[in-house]
Amino acid sequence: MISSFRTSHHVPPSVFGMEARGCPFCGSTSVAVYAGFRNHVSCMTCGADGPVGERGADPRDAVARWNSRPEVAE
Ligand SMILES: [Zn+2]
């Protein structure tokens, strides 16, 4: 879905007074909050999307979910 990648719905996390961690997949720090129908954080470099929030959820929750990195078994 590269074609619909950069949209006006993507805004810097600082808009919400947040800082987002770098992308866990490609390491890019170019990440933006998709503040729209279902909020989530997207990596602007590789296209990875963070966990999607409930409809009408606070965009800051999306950033918090993106920033959380649970330990996973290899
Ligand atoms: Zn990435």
mmCIF file with all atom_site columns, C-alpha atoms and ligand atoms in Angstrom:
data_model
loop_
_atom_site.group_PDB
_atom_site.id
_atom_site.type_symbol
_atom_site.label_atom_id
_atom_site.label_alt_id
_atom_site.label_comp_id
_atom_site.label_asym_id
_atom_site.label_entity_id
_atom_site.label_seq_id
_atom_site.pdbx_PDB_ins_code
_atom_site.Cartn_x
_atom_site.Cartn_y
_atom_site.Cartn_z
_atom_site.occupancy
_atom_site.B_iso_or_equiv
_atom_site.pdbx_formal_charge
_atom_site.auth_seq_id
_atom_site.auth_comp_id
_atom_site.auth_asym_id
_atom_site.auth_atom_id
_atom_site.pdbx_PDB_model_num
ATOM   1  C  CA . MET A 1 1  ? 0.000   0.000   0.000  1.00 0.00 ? 1  MET A CA 1
ATOM   2  C  CA . ILE A 1 2  ? 2.845   2.344   -0.814 1.00 0.00 ? 2  ILE A CA 1
ATOM   3  C  CA . SER A 1 3  ? 0.588   4.506   -2.969 1.00 0.00 ? 3  SER A CA 1
ATOM   4  C  CA . SER A 1 4  ? -1.558  5.596   -0.051 1.00 0.00 ? 4  SER A CA 1
ATOM   5  C  CA . PHE A 1 5  ? 1.413   5.924   2.195  1.00 0.00 ? 5  PHE A CA 1
ATOM   6  C  CA . ARG A 1 6  ? 2.026   9.602   2.781  1.00 0.00 ? 6  ARG A CA 1
ATOM   7  C  CA . THR A 1 7  ? -1.250  11.234  3.463  1.00 0.00 ? 7  THR A CA 1
ATOM   8  C  CA . SER A 1 8  ? -2.336  14.336  5.287  1.00 0.00 ? 8  SER A CA 1
ATOM   9  C  CA . HIS A 1 9  ? -3.579  12.036  8.020  1.00 0.00 ? 9  HIS A CA 1
ATOM   10 C  CA . HIS A 1 10 ? 0.000   11.280  8.993  1.00 0.00 ? 10 HIS A CA 1
ATOM   11 C  CA . VAL A 1 11 ? 1.317   13.846  11.443 1.00 0.00 ? 11 VAL A CA 1
ATOM   12 C  CA . PRO A 1 12 ? 4.409   13.978  13.634 1.00 0.00 ? 12 PRO A CA 1
ATOM   13 C  CA . PRO A 1 13 ? 3.957   12.550  17.139 1.00 0.00 ? 13 PRO A CA 1
ATOM   14 C  CA . SER A 1 14 ? 5.007   15.944  18.504 1.00 0.00 ? 14 SER A CA 1
ATOM   15 C  CA . VAL A 1 15 ? 1.603   17.243  17.423 1.00 0.00 ? 15 VAL A CA 1
ATOM   16 C  CA . PHE A 1 16 ? 0.241   15.271  20.349 1.00 0.00 ? 16 PHE A CA 1
ATOM   17 C  CA . GLY A 1 17 ? 3.105   16.172  22.652 1.00 0.00 ? 17 GLY A CA 1
ATOM   18 C  CA . MET A 1 18 ? 4.565   12.688  22.212 1.00 0.00 ? 18 MET A CA 1
ATOM   19 C  CA . GLU A 1 19 ? 7.836   11.217  21.085 1.00 0.00 ? 19 GLU A CA 1
ATOM   20 C  CA . ALA A 1 20 ? 7.763   7.973   19.157 1.00 0.00 ? 20 ALA A CA 1
ATOM   21 C  CA . ARG A 1 21 ? 10.570  5.453   19.210 1.00 0.00 ? 21 ARG A CA 1
ATOM   22 C  CA . GLY A 1 22 ? 12.304  4.359   16.043 1.00 0.00 ? 22 GLY A CA 1
ATOM   23 C  CA . CYS A 1 23 ? 10.846  1.702   13.812 1.00 0.00 ? 23 CYS A CA 1
ATOM   24 C  CA . PRO A 1 24 ? 11.538  -1.800  15.211 1.00 0.00 ? 24 PRO A CA 1
ATOM   25 C  CA . PHE A 1 25 ? 11.826  -3.200  11.694 1.00 0.00 ? 25 PHE A CA 1
ATOM   26 C  CA . CYS A 1 26 ? 14.083  -0.837  9.791  1.00 0.00 ? 26 CYS A CA 1
ATOM   27 C  CA . GLY A 1 27 ? 15.389  1.430   12.543 1.00 0.00 ? 27 GLY A CA 1
ATOM   28 C  CA . SER A 1 28 ? 14.082  4.589   10.929 1.00 0.00 ? 28 SER A CA 1
ATOM   29 C  CA . THR A 1 29 ? 13.112  7.467   13.177 1.00 0.00 ? 29 THR A CA 1
ATOM   30 C  CA . SER A 1 30 ? 10.819  8.806   10.477 1.00 0.00 ? 30 SER A CA 1
ATOM   31 C  CA . VAL A 1 31 ? 7.562   7.683   12.013 1.00 0.00 ? 31 VAL A CA 1
ATOM   32 C  CA . ALA A 1 32 ? 4.235   9.455   12.001 1.00 0.00 ? 32 ALA A CA 1
ATOM   33 C  CA . VAL A 1 33 ? 0.883   9.136   13.669 1.00 0.00 ? 33 VAL A CA 1
ATOM   34 C  CA . TYR A 1 34 ? -2.027  8.235   11.488 1.00 0.00 ? 34 TYR A CA 1
ATOM   35 C  CA . ALA A 1 35 ? -4.699  10.279  13.222 1.00 0.00 ? 35 ALA A CA 1
ATOM   36 C  CA . GLY A 1 36 ? -7.903  9.281   11.596 1.00 0.00 ? 36 GLY A CA 1
ATOM   37 C  CA . PHE A 1 37 ? -10.524 6.620   11.636 1.00 0.00 ? 37 PHE A CA 1
ATOM   38 C  CA . ARG A 1 38 ? -8.311  4.113   13.442 1.00 0.00 ? 38 ARG A CA 1
ATOM   39 C  CA . ASN A 1 39 ? -5.245  5.676   14.989 1.00 0.00 ? 39 ASN A CA 1
ATOM   40 C  CA . HIS A 1 40 ? -1.885  4.019   14.670 1.00 0.00 ? 40 HIS A CA 1
ATOM   41 C  CA . VAL A 1 41 ? 1.754   4.883   14.123 1.00 0.00 ? 41 VAL A CA 1
ATOM   42 C  CA . SER A 1 42 ? 3.318   4.223   10.733 1.00 0.00 ? 42 SER A CA 1
ATOM   43 C  CA . CYS A 1 43 ? 6.940   4.040   9.704  1.00 0.00 ? 43 CYS A CA 1
ATOM   44 C  CA . MET A 1 44 ? 7.432   6.438   6.819  1.00 0.00 ? 44 MET A CA 1
ATOM   45 C  CA . THR A 1 45 ? 10.448  4.502   5.594  1.00 0.00 ? 45 THR A CA 1
ATOM   46 C  CA . CYS A 1 46 ? 9.392   0.831   5.412  1.00 0.00 ? 46 CYS A CA 1
ATOM   47 C  CA . GLY A 1 47 ? 5.638   1.188   5.791  1.00 0.00 ? 47 GLY A CA 1
ATOM   48 C  CA . ALA A 1 48 ? 5.263   -0.802  8.998  1.00 0.00 ? 48 ALA A CA 1
ATOM   49 C  CA . ASP A 1 49 ? 2.144   0.030   10.963 1.00 0.00 ? 49 ASP A CA 1
ATOM   50 C  CA . GLY A 1 50 ? 1.828   -0.067  14.726 1.00 0.00 ? 50 GLY A CA 1
ATOM   51 C  CA . PRO A 1 51 ? -1.125  -1.451  16.660 1.00 0.00 ? 51 PRO A CA 1
ATOM   52 C  CA . VAL A 1 52 ? -4.413  0.043   15.547 1.00 0.00 ? 52 VAL A CA 1
ATOM   53 C  CA . GLY A 1 53 ? -6.631  1.688   18.123 1.00 0.00 ? 53 GLY A CA 1
ATOM   54 C  CA . GLU A 1 54 ? -10.323 1.539   18.652 1.00 0.00 ? 54 GLU A CA 1
ATOM   55 C  CA . ARG A 1 55 ? -12.467 3.948   16.730 1.00 0.00 ? 55 ARG A CA 1
ATOM   56 C  CA . GLY A 1 56 ? -12.318 7.351   18.381 1.00 0.00 ? 56 GLY A CA 1
ATOM   57 C  CA . ALA A 1 57 ? -9.388  6.428   20.613 1.00 0.00 ? 57 ALA A CA 1
ATOM   58 C  CA . ASP A 1 58 ? -6.859  9.034   21.646 1.00 0.00 ? 58 ASP A CA 1
ATOM   59 C  CA . PRO A 1 59 ? -3.985  9.192   19.115 1.00 0.00 ? 59 PRO A CA 1
ATOM   60 C  CA . ARG A 1 60 ? -1.596  9.343   22.056 1.00 0.00 ? 60 ARG A CA 1
ATOM   61 C  CA . ASP A 1 61 ? -2.633  5.788   22.898 1.00 0.00 ? 61 ASP A CA 1
ATOM   62 C  CA . ALA A 1 62 ? -1.426  4.748   19.455 1.00 0.00 ? 62 ALA A CA 1
ATOM   63 C  CA . VAL A 1 63 ? 1.966   6.274   20.172 1.00 0.00 ? 63 VAL A CA 1
ATOM   64 C  CA . ALA A 1 64 ? 2.115   4.544   23.556 1.00 0.00 ? 64 ALA A CA 1
ATOM   65 C  CA . ARG A 1 65 ? 1.358   1.201   21.900 1.00 0.00 ? 65 ARG A CA 1
ATOM   66 C  CA . TRP A 1 66 ? 3.982   1.830   19.237 1.00 0.00 ? 66 TRP A CA 1
ATOM   67 C  CA . ASN A 1 67 ? 6.532   2.635   21.920 1.00 0.00 ? 67 ASN A CA 1
ATOM   68 C  CA . SER A 1 68 ? 5.839   -0.525  23.890 1.00 0.00 ? 68 SER A CA 1
ATOM   69 C  CA . ARG A 1 69 ? 8.147   -3.401  22.983 1.00 0.00 ? 69 ARG A CA 1
ATOM   70 C  CA . PRO A 1 70 ? 7.167   -6.596  24.792 1.00 0.00 ? 70 PRO A CA 1
ATOM   71 C  CA . GLU A 1 71 ? 9.739   -9.313  25.212 1.00 0.00 ? 71 GLU A CA 1
ATOM   72 C  CA . VAL A 1 72 ? 9.041   -12.089 22.736 1.00 0.00 ? 72 VAL A CA 1
ATOM   73 C  CA . ALA A 1 73 ? 10.469  -15.569 22.521 1.00 0.00 ? 73 ALA A CA 1
ATOM   74 C  CA . GLU A 1 74 ? 12.644  -16.195 19.504 1.00 0.00 ? 74 GLU A CA 1
HETATM 75 ZN ZN . ZN  B 2 .  ? 10.411  1.033   9.312  1.00 0.00 ? 1  ZN  B ZN 1
#
